[in-house]
PDB file of C-alpha atoms and ligand atoms in Angstrom:
ATOM      1  CA  MET I 183    -220.177 -29.784 -71.469  1.00 64.00           C
ATOM      2  CA  ASN I 184    -223.338 -31.876 -72.402  1.00 71.00           C
ATOM      3  CA  THR I 185    -226.599 -30.172 -71.743  1.00 73.00           C
ATOM      4  CA  PRO I 186    -228.104 -31.719 -68.580  1.00 76.00           C
ATOM      5  CA  LEU I 187    -230.777 -34.428 -68.997  1.00 84.00           C
ATOM      6  CA  PRO I 188    -234.366 -33.082 -68.193  1.00 93.00           C
ATOM      7  CA  PHE I 189    -234.746 -36.014 -65.580  1.00 95.00           C
ATOM      8  CA  ARG I 190    -232.412 -37.598 -63.102  1.00 97.00           C
ATOM      9  CA  ILE I 191    -232.484 -40.649 -60.961  1.00 97.00           C
ATOM     10  CA  GLY I 192    -231.964 -41.155 -57.352  1.00 98.00           C
ATOM     11  CA  TYR I 193    -230.923 -44.018 -55.051  1.00 98.00           C
ATOM     12  CA  GLY I 194    -231.268 -44.457 -51.206  1.00 98.00           C
ATOM     13  CA  TYR I 195    -230.649 -47.353 -48.794  1.00 98.00           C
ATOM     14  CA  ASP I 196    -231.174 -47.310 -45.094  1.00 98.00           C
ATOM     15  CA  ILE I 197    -231.222 -50.058 -42.393  1.00 98.00           C
ATOM     16  CA  HIS I 198    -232.024 -49.873 -38.588  1.00 98.00           C
ATOM     17  CA  PRO I 199    -231.768 -52.394 -35.714  1.00 98.00           C
ATOM     18  CA  PHE I 200    -234.651 -53.725 -33.853  1.00 98.00           C
ATOM     19  CA  ALA I 201    -235.099 -52.478 -30.480  1.00 97.00           C
ATOM     20  CA  GLU I 202    -237.472 -53.165 -27.520  1.00 95.00           C
ATOM     21  CA  ASN I 203    -240.367 -50.550 -26.409  1.00 95.00           C
ATOM     22  CA  ARG I 204    -240.160 -48.940 -29.665  1.00 97.00           C
ATOM     23  CA  THR I 205    -243.111 -48.569 -32.222  1.00 97.00           C
ATOM     24  CA  LEU I 206    -242.547 -49.743 -35.782  1.00 98.00           C
ATOM     25  CA  ILE I 207    -243.205 -47.002 -38.163  1.00 98.00           C
ATOM     26  CA  LEU I 208    -242.647 -47.724 -42.170  1.00 98.00           C
ATOM     27  CA  GLY I 209    -243.564 -45.528 -44.667  1.00 98.00           C
ATOM     28  CA  GLY I 210    -245.447 -43.463 -42.172  1.00 98.00           C
ATOM     29  CA  VAL I 211    -247.579 -45.938 -40.737  1.00 98.00           C
ATOM     30  CA  GLU I 212    -247.852 -47.614 -37.484  1.00 97.00           C
ATOM     31  CA  ILE I 213    -247.240 -51.340 -37.985  1.00 97.00           C
ATOM     32  CA  PRO I 214    -248.524 -53.921 -35.161  1.00 96.00           C
ATOM     33  CA  SER I 215    -245.146 -55.779 -33.978  1.00 96.00           C
ATOM     34  CA  ASP I 216    -243.725 -56.538 -30.704  1.00 94.00           C
ATOM     35  CA  LYS I 217    -240.703 -54.275 -31.404  1.00 95.00           C
ATOM     36  CA  GLY I 218    -239.978 -51.129 -33.245  1.00 97.00           C
ATOM     37  CA  LEU I 219    -236.608 -49.790 -34.744  1.00 98.00           C
ATOM     38  CA  ALA I 220    -233.796 -48.175 -32.788  1.00 97.00           C
ATOM     39  CA  GLY I 221    -232.911 -44.541 -34.073  1.00 95.00           C
ATOM     40  CA  HIS I 222    -232.641 -41.074 -33.386  1.00 93.00           C
ATOM     41  CA  SER I 223    -235.818 -40.131 -35.233  1.00 94.00           C
ATOM     42  CA  ASP I 224    -238.997 -42.545 -35.428  1.00 96.00           C
ATOM     43  CA  ALA I 225    -236.418 -44.643 -37.373  1.00 97.00           C
ATOM     44  CA  ASP I 226    -238.656 -44.894 -40.357  1.00 98.00           C
ATOM     45  CA  VAL I 227    -236.305 -46.769 -42.421  1.00 98.00           C
ATOM     46  CA  LEU I 228    -238.269 -46.712 -45.711  1.00 98.00           C
ATOM     47  CA  SER I 229    -239.037 -42.953 -45.449  1.00 98.00           C
ATOM     48  CA  HIS I 230    -235.235 -42.335 -45.032  1.00 98.00           C
ATOM     49  CA  ALA I 231    -234.324 -44.482 -48.105  1.00 98.00           C
ATOM     50  CA  ILE I 232    -236.803 -42.374 -49.940  1.00 98.00           C
ATOM     51  CA  ALA I 233    -235.635 -39.113 -48.676  1.00 98.00           C
ATOM     52  CA  ASP I 234    -232.093 -40.148 -49.756  1.00 98.00           C
ATOM     53  CA  ALA I 235    -233.063 -41.299 -52.943  1.00 98.00           C
ATOM     54  CA  ILE I 236    -234.706 -37.659 -53.538  1.00 98.00           C
ATOM     55  CA  LEU I 237    -231.883 -35.881 -52.118  1.00 98.00           C
ATOM     56  CA  GLY I 238    -229.308 -38.238 -54.201  1.00 98.00           C
ATOM     57  CA  ALA I 239    -231.332 -37.412 -57.399  1.00 97.00           C
ATOM     58  CA  LEU I 240    -230.890 -33.674 -56.807  1.00 97.00           C
ATOM     59  CA  GLY I 241    -226.908 -34.117 -56.268  1.00 96.00           C
ATOM     60  CA  LEU I 242    -227.440 -32.888 -52.737  1.00 97.00           C
ATOM     61  CA  PRO I 243    -226.276 -34.304 -49.250  1.00 97.00           C
ATOM     62  CA  ASP I 244    -227.594 -37.245 -47.574  1.00 96.00           C
ATOM     63  CA  ILE I 245    -230.460 -36.775 -44.783  1.00 94.00           C
ATOM     64  CA  GLY I 246    -227.677 -37.080 -41.969  1.00 92.00           C
ATOM     65  CA  HIS I 247    -226.698 -33.534 -43.385  1.00 94.00           C
ATOM     66  CA  TYR I 248    -229.912 -32.089 -42.864  1.00 93.00           C
ATOM     67  CA  PHE I 249    -231.019 -33.957 -39.799  1.00 92.00           C
ATOM     68  CA  PRO I 250    -227.973 -35.059 -37.626  1.00 91.00           C
ATOM     69  CA  ASN I 251    -228.269 -37.694 -35.464  1.00 89.00           C
ATOM     70  CA  THR I 252    -226.424 -35.555 -32.632  1.00 91.00           C
ATOM     71  CA  ASP I 253    -229.360 -32.800 -32.698  1.00 92.00           C
ATOM     72  CA  PRO I 254    -231.229 -33.158 -29.504  1.00 92.00           C
ATOM     73  CA  SER I 255    -233.801 -31.058 -30.803  1.00 91.00           C
ATOM     74  CA  ILE I 256    -234.897 -33.502 -33.501  1.00 90.00           C
ATOM     75  CA  LYS I 257    -234.883 -36.516 -31.112  1.00 92.00           C
ATOM     76  CA  GLY I 258    -237.977 -38.678 -32.152  1.00 91.00           C
ATOM     77  CA  ILE I 259    -238.769 -36.428 -35.119  1.00 94.00           C
ATOM     78  CA  ASP I 260    -241.560 -37.728 -37.624  1.00 96.00           C
ATOM     79  CA  SER I 261    -239.783 -38.976 -40.498  1.00 97.00           C
ATOM     80  CA  GLN I 262    -242.625 -37.548 -42.766  1.00 98.00           C
ATOM     81  CA  GLU I 263    -240.965 -34.030 -41.854  1.00 97.00           C
ATOM     82  CA  ILE I 264    -237.846 -35.661 -43.277  1.00 96.00           C
ATOM     83  CA  LEU I 265    -239.389 -36.556 -46.471  1.00 97.00           C
ATOM     84  CA  ALA I 266    -241.333 -33.096 -46.514  1.00 97.00           C
ATOM     85  CA  ARG I 267    -237.900 -31.459 -46.186  1.00 96.00           C
ATOM     86  CA  ALA I 268    -236.614 -33.421 -49.145  1.00 97.00           C
ATOM     87  CA  HIS I 269    -239.483 -32.666 -51.117  1.00 97.00           C
ATOM     88  CA  ARG I 270    -239.269 -29.051 -50.460  1.00 97.00           C
ATOM     89  CA  GLU I 271    -235.647 -29.348 -52.338  1.00 97.00           C
ATOM     90  CA  ILE I 272    -237.216 -30.924 -55.352  1.00 97.00           C
ATOM     91  CA  GLU I 273    -239.398 -27.845 -55.859  1.00 94.00           C
ATOM     92  CA  SER I 274    -236.731 -25.285 -55.075  1.00 96.00           C
ATOM     93  CA  LEU I 275    -234.603 -26.473 -57.670  1.00 96.00           C
ATOM     94  CA  GLY I 276    -237.372 -26.515 -60.189  1.00 96.00           C
ATOM     95  CA  TYR I 277    -237.870 -30.345 -60.265  1.00 97.00           C
ATOM     96  CA  THR I 278    -240.867 -32.256 -59.945  1.00 97.00           C
ATOM     97  CA  LEU I 279    -241.125 -35.628 -58.379  1.00 98.00           C
ATOM     98  CA  GLY I 280    -242.082 -38.440 -61.043  1.00 98.00           C
ATOM     99  CA  ASN I 281    -242.117 -41.777 -59.271  1.00 98.00           C
ATOM    100  CA  ILE I 282    -240.670 -43.634 -56.208  1.00 98.00           C
ATOM    101  CA  ASP I 283    -240.084 -47.378 -56.167  1.00 98.00           C
ATOM    102  CA  ALA I 284    -238.855 -49.133 -52.924  1.00 98.00           C
ATOM    103  CA  THR I 285    -238.014 -52.542 -51.343  1.00 98.00           C
ATOM    104  CA  VAL I 286    -238.575 -53.185 -47.611  1.00 98.00           C
ATOM    105  CA  VAL I 287    -236.308 -55.967 -46.646  1.00 98.00           C
ATOM    106  CA  ALA I 288    -237.891 -57.565 -43.422  1.00 98.00           C
ATOM    107  CA  GLU I 289    -238.055 -61.174 -41.908  1.00 96.00           C
ATOM    108  CA  ALA I 290    -240.696 -60.168 -39.729  1.00 93.00           C
ATOM    109  CA  PRO I 291    -243.589 -58.609 -39.324  1.00 95.00           C
ATOM    110  CA  LYS I 292    -245.707 -59.262 -42.474  1.00 94.00           C
ATOM    111  CA  ILE I 293    -245.421 -55.802 -44.318  1.00 94.00           C
ATOM    112  CA  SER I 294    -247.499 -56.494 -47.359  1.00 94.00           C
ATOM    113  CA  PRO I 295    -250.998 -55.980 -45.266  1.00 96.00           C
ATOM    114  CA  HIS I 296    -249.849 -52.356 -45.001  1.00 97.00           C
ATOM    115  CA  LEU I 297    -248.389 -51.473 -48.406  1.00 97.00           C
ATOM    116  CA  SER I 298    -251.684 -49.432 -49.382  1.00 97.00           C
ATOM    117  CA  ALA I 299    -251.839 -47.337 -46.135  1.00 98.00           C
ATOM    118  CA  MET I 300    -248.154 -46.460 -46.738  1.00 98.00           C
ATOM    119  CA  LYS I 301    -248.669 -45.634 -50.155  1.00 98.00           C
ATOM    120  CA  ARG I 302    -251.353 -43.269 -49.126  1.00 98.00           C
ATOM    121  CA  ARG I 303    -249.170 -41.598 -46.525  1.00 98.00           C
ATOM    122  CA  LEU I 304    -246.187 -41.399 -48.467  1.00 98.00           C
ATOM    123  CA  GLY I 305    -248.412 -39.846 -51.415  1.00 98.00           C
ATOM    124  CA  SER I 306    -249.675 -37.109 -49.174  1.00 98.00           C
ATOM    125  CA  THR I 307    -246.256 -36.302 -47.537  1.00 98.00           C
ATOM    126  CA  LEU I 308    -244.872 -36.028 -51.115  1.00 97.00           C
ATOM    127  CA  ASN I 309    -247.721 -34.657 -52.832  1.00 97.00           C
ATOM    128  CA  ILE I 310    -247.977 -37.319 -55.816  1.00 97.00           C
ATOM    129  CA  ALA I 311    -250.519 -39.970 -56.632  1.00 97.00           C
ATOM    130  CA  GLN I 312    -250.275 -43.322 -54.844  1.00 96.00           C
ATOM    131  CA  GLU I 313    -250.103 -45.077 -58.455  1.00 97.00           C
ATOM    132  CA  ALA I 314    -246.669 -43.105 -58.673  1.00 98.00           C
ATOM    133  CA  ILE I 315    -245.228 -45.088 -55.481  1.00 98.00           C
ATOM    134  CA  GLY I 316    -244.238 -48.629 -55.681  1.00 98.00           C
ATOM    135  CA  ILE I 317    -243.388 -50.713 -52.277  1.00 98.00           C
ATOM    136  CA  LYS I 318    -242.526 -54.288 -52.329  1.00 97.00           C
ATOM    137  CA  ALA I 319    -241.719 -56.161 -49.280  1.00 97.00           C
ATOM    138  CA  THR I 320    -239.338 -59.182 -49.149  1.00 97.00           C
ATOM    139  CA  THR I 321    -237.475 -61.449 -46.925  1.00 97.00           C
ATOM    140  CA  ASN I 322    -233.718 -62.041 -46.925  1.00 97.00           C
ATOM    141  CA  GLU I 323    -234.258 -65.679 -46.855  1.00 97.00           C
ATOM    142  CA  GLY I 324    -232.969 -66.224 -43.526  1.00 96.00           C
ATOM    143  CA  LEU I 325    -229.563 -64.748 -44.389  1.00 97.00           C
ATOM    144  CA  GLY I 326    -227.174 -62.496 -42.602  1.00 97.00           C
ATOM    145  CA  SER I 327    -228.609 -59.872 -39.825  1.00 97.00           C
ATOM    146  CA  ILE I 328    -231.746 -59.020 -41.629  1.00 97.00           C
ATOM    147  CA  GLY I 329    -232.504 -62.732 -41.962  1.00 97.00           C
ATOM    148  CA  ARG I 330    -232.042 -63.233 -38.338  1.00 97.00           C
ATOM    149  CA  ALA I 331    -234.415 -60.433 -38.049  1.00 96.00           C
ATOM    150  CA  GLU I 332    -232.108 -58.203 -36.043  1.00 98.00           C
ATOM    151  CA  GLY I 333    -233.420 -55.394 -38.130  1.00 98.00           C
ATOM    152  CA  ILE I 334    -235.274 -54.151 -41.286  1.00 98.00           C
ATOM    153  CA  ALA I 335    -233.593 -52.503 -44.341  1.00 98.00           C
ATOM    154  CA  ALA I 336    -235.048 -50.535 -47.339  1.00 98.00           C
ATOM    155  CA  HIS I 337    -233.936 -49.401 -50.657  1.00 98.00           C
ATOM    156  CA  ALA I 338    -235.599 -46.721 -52.938  1.00 98.00           C
ATOM    157  CA  VAL I 339    -235.106 -45.350 -56.212  1.00 98.00           C
ATOM    158  CA  CYS I 340    -236.954 -42.135 -57.525  1.00 98.00           C
ATOM    159  CA  LEU I 341    -236.887 -39.996 -60.681  1.00 98.00           C
ATOM    160  CA  VAL I 342    -237.039 -36.081 -60.649  1.00 98.00           C
ATOM    161  CA  ILE I 343    -238.229 -34.406 -63.707  1.00 97.00           C
ATOM    162  CA  LYS I 344    -237.088 -30.836 -64.626  1.00 96.00           C
ATOM    163  CA  LYS I 345    -240.025 -28.355 -64.898  1.00 93.00           C
TER     164      LYS I 345
HETATM  165 MG1   MG X 464    -232.158 -43.872 -40.935  1.00 74.65          MG
END
């Protein structure tokens, strides 16, 4: 068997549909919007994609394993708690978080004015510099469910480095 590499990449994807009477939370930041995302937690699709990227890099099961949407005790949970849990796994397996790069795909609302606040919040949860976090916002050019503004999707990759 080959020696394991001193670093590993991870990838995560998530999507949530819009729902009335919900607060829109992305990257741990409240975004002004006439509707939010549906979900068992606060439905922070970006934080979920990042958490799955981290867990994937470590070869661990996805966030549904740690935070099942059938568990009433975690209804409405702040997704920064989910991210913090993924972060603890990095440390306990002897790795450190290198960087994160993510893309939020949303037709509306406009995400770009909130990117630096999101980086600050995520950096604080994950104990890394804001400079180690990339977040892009794009639309789906009107195509498909995201293009019809029925929800928001997020993709994320991360690098973890063996200590
Ligand atoms: Mg999710």
